[in-house]
Amino acid sequence: MSLPLLVAWRNLIHDPVRFGLYVGGITFAVVLIGVQYGILQAMLESNVRLLECLDGDLVLIHPQRASVMFRAAFPRQRLEQARSVDGVHCVMPLYLDYQAGEWLATGVARPQRGPARRIRVVGVDLQRNPLRTLNIPFQDWQRLQLPGTALYDRWARPAPPPFAPTVYGPLHEGIQGELTGQKLTLVGDGFELGFDFAADGTLIVSDRTFARYLRANMAFTAKDPLDDIDLGVIRCAADSSVATVQITLKKMFAAMPDVEVLTLSELIQREKRFWLMNTPIGFAFGAGMILGFIVGLVICYQILTGNIADHVGQYATLRAIGHGPAFLRAIVGAEALLLAGLGLTVGIAVVAAVQSVLTDWTAMPFRLPLQRVLALAGVTTTMCWLSARLAARHVEKVDPADVF
Amino acid sequence: MSSEPCQPAEVPTVQDQVAQVRPTTLSIGPPAGRPLLQVIGVQHYFGRGETRTQVLFDNHLEVMPGELVILSGPSGSGKTTLLTLIGGLRTLQEGDIRLWDSVRGETISLRGLSEQALINVRRRLGFIFQRHNLLESLTAWQNVQMAVALRPRPEAAAQTRDLLQYLLLGDRDVYGRPQPPRFHYTPARLSGGQRQRVAIARALINRPHLILADEPTAALDAHSGLAVITLLRFLARPRPEAELLQLLRPGEEGGEQGRLAEWQVPLLQRLAGQGGATSLIVTHDPRIMHQADRIVHMERGRIVANVVVAERLFVRNGLRQSPPFAVILPEEQAKLADELLVGVHPDIPLRPDQLAMVSDRLAAFPAGSTIIREGEPVDDQSKFYLIRRGTVEVFRRRADGSEEKVAELGPGQSFGEVALLLNQPRNATVRAKDDVETYLVRREVFRRYHNVSRPFIERILASFRPSAG
């Protein structure tokens, strides 16, 4: 162990009570940042959960559709064009509606019946399932062949009493309700998707049901309502390169202003970026994280300067026997890094526990993958390192004559 | 004029000691006769504006390599402040301090030195603090390693073990009885004396060429104190083995003076090596005062006495051998001798700048020059000469006018004492055989002391033979 690290460690643990408080202080900051970061990420991820369930490599989308919740469709012809490209295994249309779908649980008597609420409706071509990762049983899928049926999201937003169990009322097999004023029957065991900022829940219907319930306004036009595609999910052949297929498609659609080709991850990132930059989510939780960072910075600074004040004689002695400011700064830096490491270790455990509780409460997708742990470690280390830089100015001012 | 050679007794002959030290320190020590440390007109102030208070006043000091210097004086006299200025712990305000830099092989001035250069100076010093100033969270071993980190080397661990063991912090006490080693004790588990010894080990582990110590033995028991001061003495220069054997007193005879254990001797010899370390020690501890080569006394911010012990013994013995001085009251003899001191060991020749500063009490004569001439009249300005260095030849004129050499006198011997007492012309001619330095006592100075001791002088005069000098 290097000497600065040894001195730093011994200085910290010299008083066990204070040591506990030191670690507690840093842990508090880590939890503050970690929970804010976790909520932010959970919110962003909940908004792309549907996209993450798409079973495809590439996605066709209208370029002006800044978020999938907005309405901007491209013509079906683009799907046919894409299907002709080498390396494309299949192309699946997906219909989305966030605006018009109003659900009223007519099968429930008042007062348990809540008011009509907007619901996200996903229309799919039953011959080409783009949502295989939702693991919907085949027999449930087949039941959508019957017009006026829908699969339901078991993780729809819960409702406060007396409206139970979801904001849409009870969601289970056989429940009937009204979607945009038309009777709809829920079938199957449901699937697990969850709610987000744009919608409190999701229904999956066949494309024909989708057209009948949500594109009825197009019935008076010559156009087939299913010709307006919201998302085109492209699955590439196993022996082809996704990047090559994307380039080919981009070249093909270069002159066409109504469609662009994204990989699935590009679409997810674009969607996250939209929510982060164009809604208060990013600001609110970003500010929360910055606040946590500043609080942690101040806590760590106070710990370090307090520790310097407690050991000023020690630092003066080290200077008097010939150690330079760099050695003293290294001790302060090592103290900061040790605090960061310990605070992070305890903090990660607390954040994981808090997220577990929050997941149970909210059904939001709180996760703590290694990447996020590393990000938190980076933020915590930066916070403590900056504190050390500031606190080191005090140790540089220590007068070696103070030993007398 | 005394014709009998009078060798000064009890004066340590440092020539051989210095000669022993020099070959090994030649590459790291200053050139022969040059000091390791020079304090030149140092003044220092604390506070600012109206509260500014002067604490040091025009202090001058020179310390030679291998000297053990004790800085004494009452509390508040400025000893520690001077020590911190020498150690580069405070910024010099007025005056200068020059240190021999063993790495660069030149003397450097601390005045206006950059912070990094001051750090480099501190690294070559060994500082022993009065309040030990150990790092409370580290063990004794780790505290010493804090200094080792400044000069890492493979043998440092073994040296640390030897040093801590020698300082009675190992697995044996001074009587050889087993004890738990204190190497891995934190300061909280050590007694005051043990902490102080750890601090001493930290200061000495890197073999500094200058050791600055503030009350290093104040908290130590007799055995530990003896071990520390003996180590400092042997670090300064090799000592006769007999001196070491004297310290191996049986347990029951140790008493207040303490004792050294036989098992400590090889450790001491290994640690001290060939010496060459100079120590400047602030202390009030009477147990170690007599170990000093030089005693510097400060009062109210001024160095009021700077005594090289060997020089004091040399001058006192030299004066005592001369009849006019032998009868002066002992305390007056001591005062007169102290008036002559120049603060340089009698084995070391004075530099011209030093000679210029002490011309009232010391004179140098080149080889062949006549110091006094036979038949010269004497008056109140006539002088008595105590030879410090070199050899003189004494001549008397025969009846035919030719000169006859009647004596040859060397260091510690004197001539010209008749002029102190009588108004008779000089009765011999004295010439320098080689380069000679002599202490001078003018008749008017002698008479101040003579008057105090008149009853004794009268007694001597009654039996004095004028023809003898």
Coordinates of C-alpha atoms in Angstrom, one line a residue, chain B residues 1-365:
Chain B
M1 CA 58.5 33.6 30.4
S2 CA 57.8 30.0 31.1
S3 CA 60.3 27.6 29.7
E4 CA 58.5 24.4 30.7
P5 CA 56.2 23.0 28.1
C6 CA 52.8 22.9 29.6
Q7 CA 50.5 20.5 27.7
P8 CA 46.9 21.2 28.4
A9 CA 45.2 18.4 30.4
E10 CA 41.7 17.1 29.7
V11 CA 41.5 18.7 26.3
P12 CA 40.2 16.3 23.8
T13 CA 42.5 16.1 20.9
V14 CA 40.1 16.4 18.0
Q15 CA 42.8 16.3 15.4
D16 CA 42.8 12.6 15.3
Q17 CA 39.0 12.5 15.7
V18 CA 38.5 15.0 12.9
A19 CA 41.1 13.2 10.8
Q20 CA 39.2 10.0 11.4
V21 CA 36.0 11.5 10.3
R22 CA 37.2 13.5 7.4
P23 CA 38.2 10.7 5.0
T24 CA 34.7 9.3 5.1
T25 CA 32.9 12.7 5.1
L26 CA 35.2 14.4 2.7
S27 CA 32.8 13.8 -0.2
I28 CA 29.8 15.0 1.7
G29 CA 31.2 17.5 4.2
P30 CA 32.4 21.1 3.6
P31 CA 36.1 21.8 2.9
A32 CA 38.4 21.6 5.9
G33 CA 38.0 24.6 8.2
R34 CA 34.7 25.6 6.6
P35 CA 31.6 25.5 8.7
L36 CA 28.6 23.3 8.0
L37 CA 26.2 26.0 9.3
Q38 CA 26.6 29.7 9.4
V39 CA 24.1 32.0 11.0
I40 CA 24.8 35.6 9.9
G41 CA 23.2 38.6 11.6
V42 CA 19.8 36.8 11.9
Q43 CA 17.0 38.9 13.2
H44 CA 13.4 37.8 13.4
Y45 CA 10.0 39.3 14.2
F46 CA 6.6 37.9 15.0
G47 CA 3.4 39.8 14.3
R48 CA 2.7 42.7 12.0
G49 CA 2.1 46.4 12.4
E50 CA 1.8 47.6 15.9
T51 CA 2.0 44.1 17.3
R52 CA 5.3 43.4 15.5
T53 CA 7.8 42.1 18.1
Q54 CA 11.4 41.4 17.5
V55 CA 12.4 38.0 18.9
L56 CA 15.9 37.5 17.5
F57 CA 18.6 40.2 17.5
D58 CA 21.6 40.1 15.2
N59 CA 22.7 36.5 15.9
H60 CA 25.9 35.0 14.5
L61 CA 26.9 31.4 14.8
E62 CA 29.1 28.9 13.1
V63 CA 28.9 25.2 13.5
M64 CA 31.6 22.9 12.2
P65 CA 30.9 19.5 10.8
G66 CA 30.7 16.7 13.3
E67 CA 30.1 19.1 16.2
L68 CA 27.5 18.4 18.9
V69 CA 26.1 21.8 19.8
I70 CA 23.8 22.5 22.7
L71 CA 21.7 25.6 22.5
S72 CA 20.6 26.6 26.0
G73 CA 18.8 29.5 27.5
P74 CA 15.7 30.4 29.4
S75 CA 12.3 29.9 27.9
G76 CA 11.4 32.5 25.4
S77 CA 15.0 33.4 24.6
G78 CA 14.6 32.5 20.9
K79 CA 16.2 29.1 20.8
T80 CA 13.4 27.3 19.1
T81 CA 12.8 30.2 16.7
L82 CA 16.4 30.1 15.7
L83 CA 16.2 26.3 15.3
T84 CA 13.2 26.6 13.0
L85 CA 14.9 29.2 10.9
I86 CA 17.9 26.9 10.5
G87 CA 15.6 24.1 9.6
G88 CA 13.9 26.1 6.9
L89 CA 10.6 25.9 8.7
R90 CA 10.2 29.6 8.8
T91 CA 11.1 32.3 6.2
L92 CA 14.2 34.3 6.9
Q93 CA 13.4 38.0 7.4
E94 CA 16.8 39.6 8.1
G95 CA 20.2 38.2 8.0
D96 CA 21.3 34.9 6.4
I97 CA 21.7 31.3 7.2
R98 CA 24.0 29.2 5.1
L99 CA 24.1 25.5 5.1
W100 CA 26.5 23.0 3.5
D101 CA 24.5 21.1 0.8
S102 CA 26.0 17.7 0.8
V103 CA 24.2 16.8 -2.5
R104 CA 25.3 19.8 -4.4
G105 CA 28.6 20.0 -2.7
E106 CA 28.4 23.7 -2.0
T107 CA 27.1 26.1 0.6
I108 CA 23.6 27.4 0.0
S109 CA 21.9 30.4 1.5
L110 CA 18.4 29.9 2.9
R111 CA 17.6 33.5 2.2
G112 CA 15.2 33.8 -0.7
L113 CA 15.2 30.1 -1.4
S114 CA 12.2 28.8 -3.3
E115 CA 9.7 26.5 -1.6
Q116 CA 10.9 23.5 -3.5
A117 CA 14.5 24.2 -2.6
L118 CA 13.5 24.6 1.1
I119 CA 11.8 21.3 0.9
N120 CA 15.0 19.8 -0.4
V121 CA 16.9 21.4 2.5
R122 CA 14.4 19.9 5.0
R123 CA 14.8 16.5 3.5
R124 CA 18.5 16.5 4.3
L125 CA 17.9 17.5 7.9
G126 CA 16.8 15.4 10.8
F127 CA 14.2 17.2 13.0
I128 CA 13.4 16.0 16.4
F129 CA 10.4 17.8 17.8
Q130 CA 9.8 18.4 21.5
R131 CA 6.2 17.2 21.2
H132 CA 7.2 14.2 19.1
N133 CA 4.5 15.0 16.5
L134 CA 4.0 11.4 15.5
L135 CA 1.1 10.6 13.2
E136 CA -1.4 9.3 15.7
S137 CA -3.1 6.9 13.3
L138 CA 0.2 5.1 12.2
T139 CA 2.3 2.6 14.1
A140 CA 5.8 3.3 15.3
W141 CA 7.2 1.4 12.3
Q142 CA 5.0 3.3 9.9
N143 CA 5.9 6.6 11.4
V144 CA 9.5 5.9 10.7
Q145 CA 8.7 4.8 7.2
M146 CA 7.2 8.3 6.6
A147 CA 10.8 9.6 6.7
V148 CA 12.2 6.6 4.8
A149 CA 9.8 7.5 1.9
L150 CA 11.9 10.6 1.4
R151 CA 15.0 8.4 0.7
P152 CA 13.9 4.9 -0.1
R153 CA 16.5 2.2 -0.2
P154 CA 16.7 -1.6 0.2
E155 CA 18.4 -1.6 3.5
A156 CA 15.9 0.9 5.1
A157 CA 13.8 -1.9 6.8
A158 CA 16.9 -3.4 8.5
Q159 CA 18.0 0.0 9.6
T160 CA 14.6 0.9 11.0
R161 CA 14.6 -2.4 12.9
D162 CA 18.1 -1.7 14.3
L163 CA 17.3 1.8 15.2
L164 CA 14.0 1.0 17.0
Q165 CA 15.7 -1.9 18.7
Y166 CA 18.7 0.2 19.8
L167 CA 16.2 2.8 21.2
L168 CA 14.7 0.1 23.4
L169 CA 11.5 -0.3 21.5
G170 CA 12.3 -3.8 20.3
D171 CA 12.0 -7.2 22.0
R172 CA 14.7 -6.5 24.7
D173 CA 15.0 -4.0 27.5
V174 CA 18.2 -2.4 28.7
Y175 CA 18.8 -5.4 31.0
G176 CA 18.3 -7.9 28.1
R177 CA 14.9 -9.0 29.5
P178 CA 12.3 -9.9 26.8
Q179 CA 9.6 -7.3 26.3
P180 CA 6.8 -7.0 23.7
P181 CA 8.2 -5.1 20.6
R182 CA 6.6 -1.7 20.2
F183 CA 7.1 -1.6 16.4
H184 CA 3.4 -2.0 15.6
Y185 CA 2.0 0.1 18.5
T186 CA 0.2 3.3 17.6
P187 CA 1.3 6.4 19.6
A188 CA -1.8 6.1 21.8
R189 CA -0.4 2.8 23.1
L190 CA 3.1 4.2 23.7
S191 CA 4.4 6.1 26.7
G192 CA 5.6 9.7 26.3
G193 CA 9.2 8.5 26.3
Q194 CA 8.5 5.7 23.8
R195 CA 6.8 8.2 21.4
Q196 CA 9.8 10.5 21.7
R197 CA 12.1 7.7 20.8
V198 CA 10.0 6.8 17.7
A199 CA 10.2 10.5 16.7
I200 CA 14.0 10.3 17.2
A201 CA 14.2 7.2 15.0
R202 CA 12.2 9.0 12.3
A203 CA 14.6 12.0 12.4
L204 CA 17.7 9.8 12.3
I205 CA 16.7 7.0 9.9
N206 CA 17.9 8.9 6.8
R207 CA 21.4 9.7 8.3
P208 CA 21.0 13.4 8.0
H209 CA 24.1 15.6 7.9
L210 CA 22.5 18.1 10.3
I211 CA 20.2 17.0 13.2
L212 CA 18.1 19.7 14.8
A213 CA 16.6 18.6 18.1
D214 CA 14.3 20.4 20.4
E215 CA 14.5 18.9 23.9
P216 CA 15.1 15.4 22.5
T217 CA 15.7 13.8 25.9
A218 CA 13.3 15.7 28.1
A219 CA 10.7 12.9 28.2
L220 CA 13.2 10.1 28.4
D221 CA 14.3 8.0 31.3
A222 CA 18.0 7.7 32.2
H223 CA 18.7 4.6 30.0
S224 CA 16.8 5.9 26.9
G225 CA 18.3 9.4 27.3
L226 CA 21.8 7.9 27.5
A227 CA 21.1 5.8 24.4
V228 CA 19.9 8.8 22.4
I229 CA 22.7 11.1 23.4
T230 CA 25.3 8.4 22.8
L231 CA 23.9 7.8 19.4
L232 CA 24.1 11.5 18.6
R233 CA 27.7 11.6 19.8
F234 CA 28.7 8.6 17.8
L235 CA 26.8 9.9 14.7
A236 CA 29.0 13.0 15.0
R237 CA 32.3 11.2 15.0
P238 CA 33.9 7.9 16.1
R239 CA 34.8 7.8 19.7
P240 CA 37.3 5.7 21.6
E241 CA 36.1 2.3 22.5
A242 CA 36.9 2.9 26.1
E243 CA 34.4 5.7 26.2
L244 CA 31.7 3.2 25.1
L245 CA 32.8 0.6 27.6
Q246 CA 32.3 3.1 30.4
L247 CA 28.7 3.2 29.6
L248 CA 28.2 -0.5 30.0
R249 CA 27.6 -0.1 33.7
P250 CA 26.1 -2.9 35.6
G251 CA 22.4 -2.5 36.0
E252 CA 22.5 -1.5 39.7
E253 CA 25.1 1.2 38.9
G254 CA 23.1 2.8 36.1
G255 CA 21.1 5.1 38.4
E256 CA 20.4 8.6 37.2
Q257 CA 23.1 8.4 34.5
G258 CA 21.5 5.3 32.9
R259 CA 23.4 2.5 31.2
L260 CA 24.0 1.0 27.8
A261 CA 23.4 -2.7 27.3
E262 CA 26.1 -4.8 25.7
W263 CA 23.6 -5.9 23.0
Q264 CA 23.2 -2.2 22.0
V265 CA 26.8 -1.7 21.2
P266 CA 26.9 -3.5 17.8
L267 CA 23.7 -1.8 16.9
L268 CA 25.2 1.6 17.8
Q269 CA 28.3 0.9 15.8
R270 CA 26.3 -0.2 12.8
L271 CA 23.9 2.8 13.1
A272 CA 26.7 5.4 13.7
G273 CA 29.0 4.2 10.9
Q274 CA 31.8 6.7 10.4
G275 CA 29.9 9.6 11.9
G276 CA 29.8 13.0 10.2
A277 CA 26.5 14.1 11.5
T278 CA 26.3 17.5 13.2
S279 CA 23.7 18.0 16.0
L280 CA 22.2 21.2 17.2
I281 CA 20.2 20.5 20.3
V282 CA 18.0 22.8 22.3
T283 CA 17.9 21.4 25.8
H284 CA 17.6 22.2 29.5
D285 CA 18.6 18.6 30.3
P286 CA 21.6 18.8 32.6
R287 CA 22.3 15.1 31.9
I288 CA 23.5 15.9 28.4
M289 CA 25.1 19.3 28.8
H290 CA 28.5 17.9 29.4
Q291 CA 28.4 15.9 26.2
A292 CA 28.5 19.0 24.0
D293 CA 31.4 20.1 21.8
R294 CA 29.9 23.6 21.8
I295 CA 27.5 25.3 24.1
V296 CA 25.6 28.3 22.8
H297 CA 23.6 30.3 25.3
M298 CA 20.8 32.6 24.3
E299 CA 19.1 35.3 26.3
R300 CA 16.3 37.6 25.1
G301 CA 16.8 36.7 21.5
R302 CA 20.6 37.1 21.5
I303 CA 23.4 34.6 21.5
V304 CA 25.3 35.8 24.6
A305 CA 27.8 32.9 24.8
N306 CA 29.2 30.6 22.2
V307 CA 31.7 28.3 23.8
V308 CA 33.6 25.5 22.2
V309 CA 34.1 23.3 25.2
A310 CA 37.5 22.1 24.0
E311 CA 38.6 25.7 23.5
R312 CA 37.4 26.7 26.9
L313 CA 39.4 23.9 28.5
F314 CA 42.4 24.7 26.3
V315 CA 42.4 28.4 27.4
R316 CA 41.7 27.7 31.0
N317 CA 44.4 25.1 31.3
G318 CA 46.8 27.3 29.4
L319 CA 46.2 30.3 31.6
R320 CA 46.3 28.1 34.7
Q321 CA 49.9 27.0 33.8
S322 CA 51.1 30.6 33.9
P323 CA 51.9 31.8 37.4
P324 CA 50.3 35.3 37.2
F325 CA 47.0 33.7 36.3
A326 CA 47.3 30.7 38.6
V327 CA 46.9 32.9 41.6
I328 CA 43.8 34.7 40.4
L329 CA 40.6 33.5 42.0
P330 CA 39.2 30.5 40.1
E331 CA 36.0 32.1 39.1
E332 CA 37.9 35.2 37.9
Q333 CA 40.2 32.9 36.0
A334 CA 37.2 31.3 34.3
K335 CA 35.8 34.7 33.4
L336 CA 39.1 35.9 32.0
A337 CA 39.5 32.7 30.0
D338 CA 35.9 33.1 28.6
E339 CA 36.7 36.6 27.5
L340 CA 39.4 35.2 25.2
L341 CA 37.3 32.6 23.5
V342 CA 36.7 32.9 19.8
G343 CA 34.3 30.0 19.4
V344 CA 36.6 27.9 17.2
H345 CA 38.2 24.6 18.2
P346 CA 41.9 25.2 18.9
D347 CA 42.8 22.6 16.3
I348 CA 41.2 24.6 13.6
P349 CA 42.9 27.7 12.2
L350 CA 40.9 30.9 12.0
R351 CA 40.0 32.3 8.7
P352 CA 40.9 35.9 7.9
D353 CA 37.4 37.0 8.4
Q354 CA 37.2 35.4 11.8
L355 CA 40.6 36.9 12.7
A356 CA 39.4 40.3 11.8
M357 CA 36.4 40.0 14.2
V358 CA 38.5 38.9 17.2
S359 CA 41.6 40.9 16.7
D360 CA 41.4 42.3 20.2
R361 CA 42.0 38.8 21.7
L362 CA 43.7 36.8 19.1
A363 CA 46.5 37.5 16.7
A364 CA 48.1 35.5 13.9
F365 CA 51.8 35.7 13.0

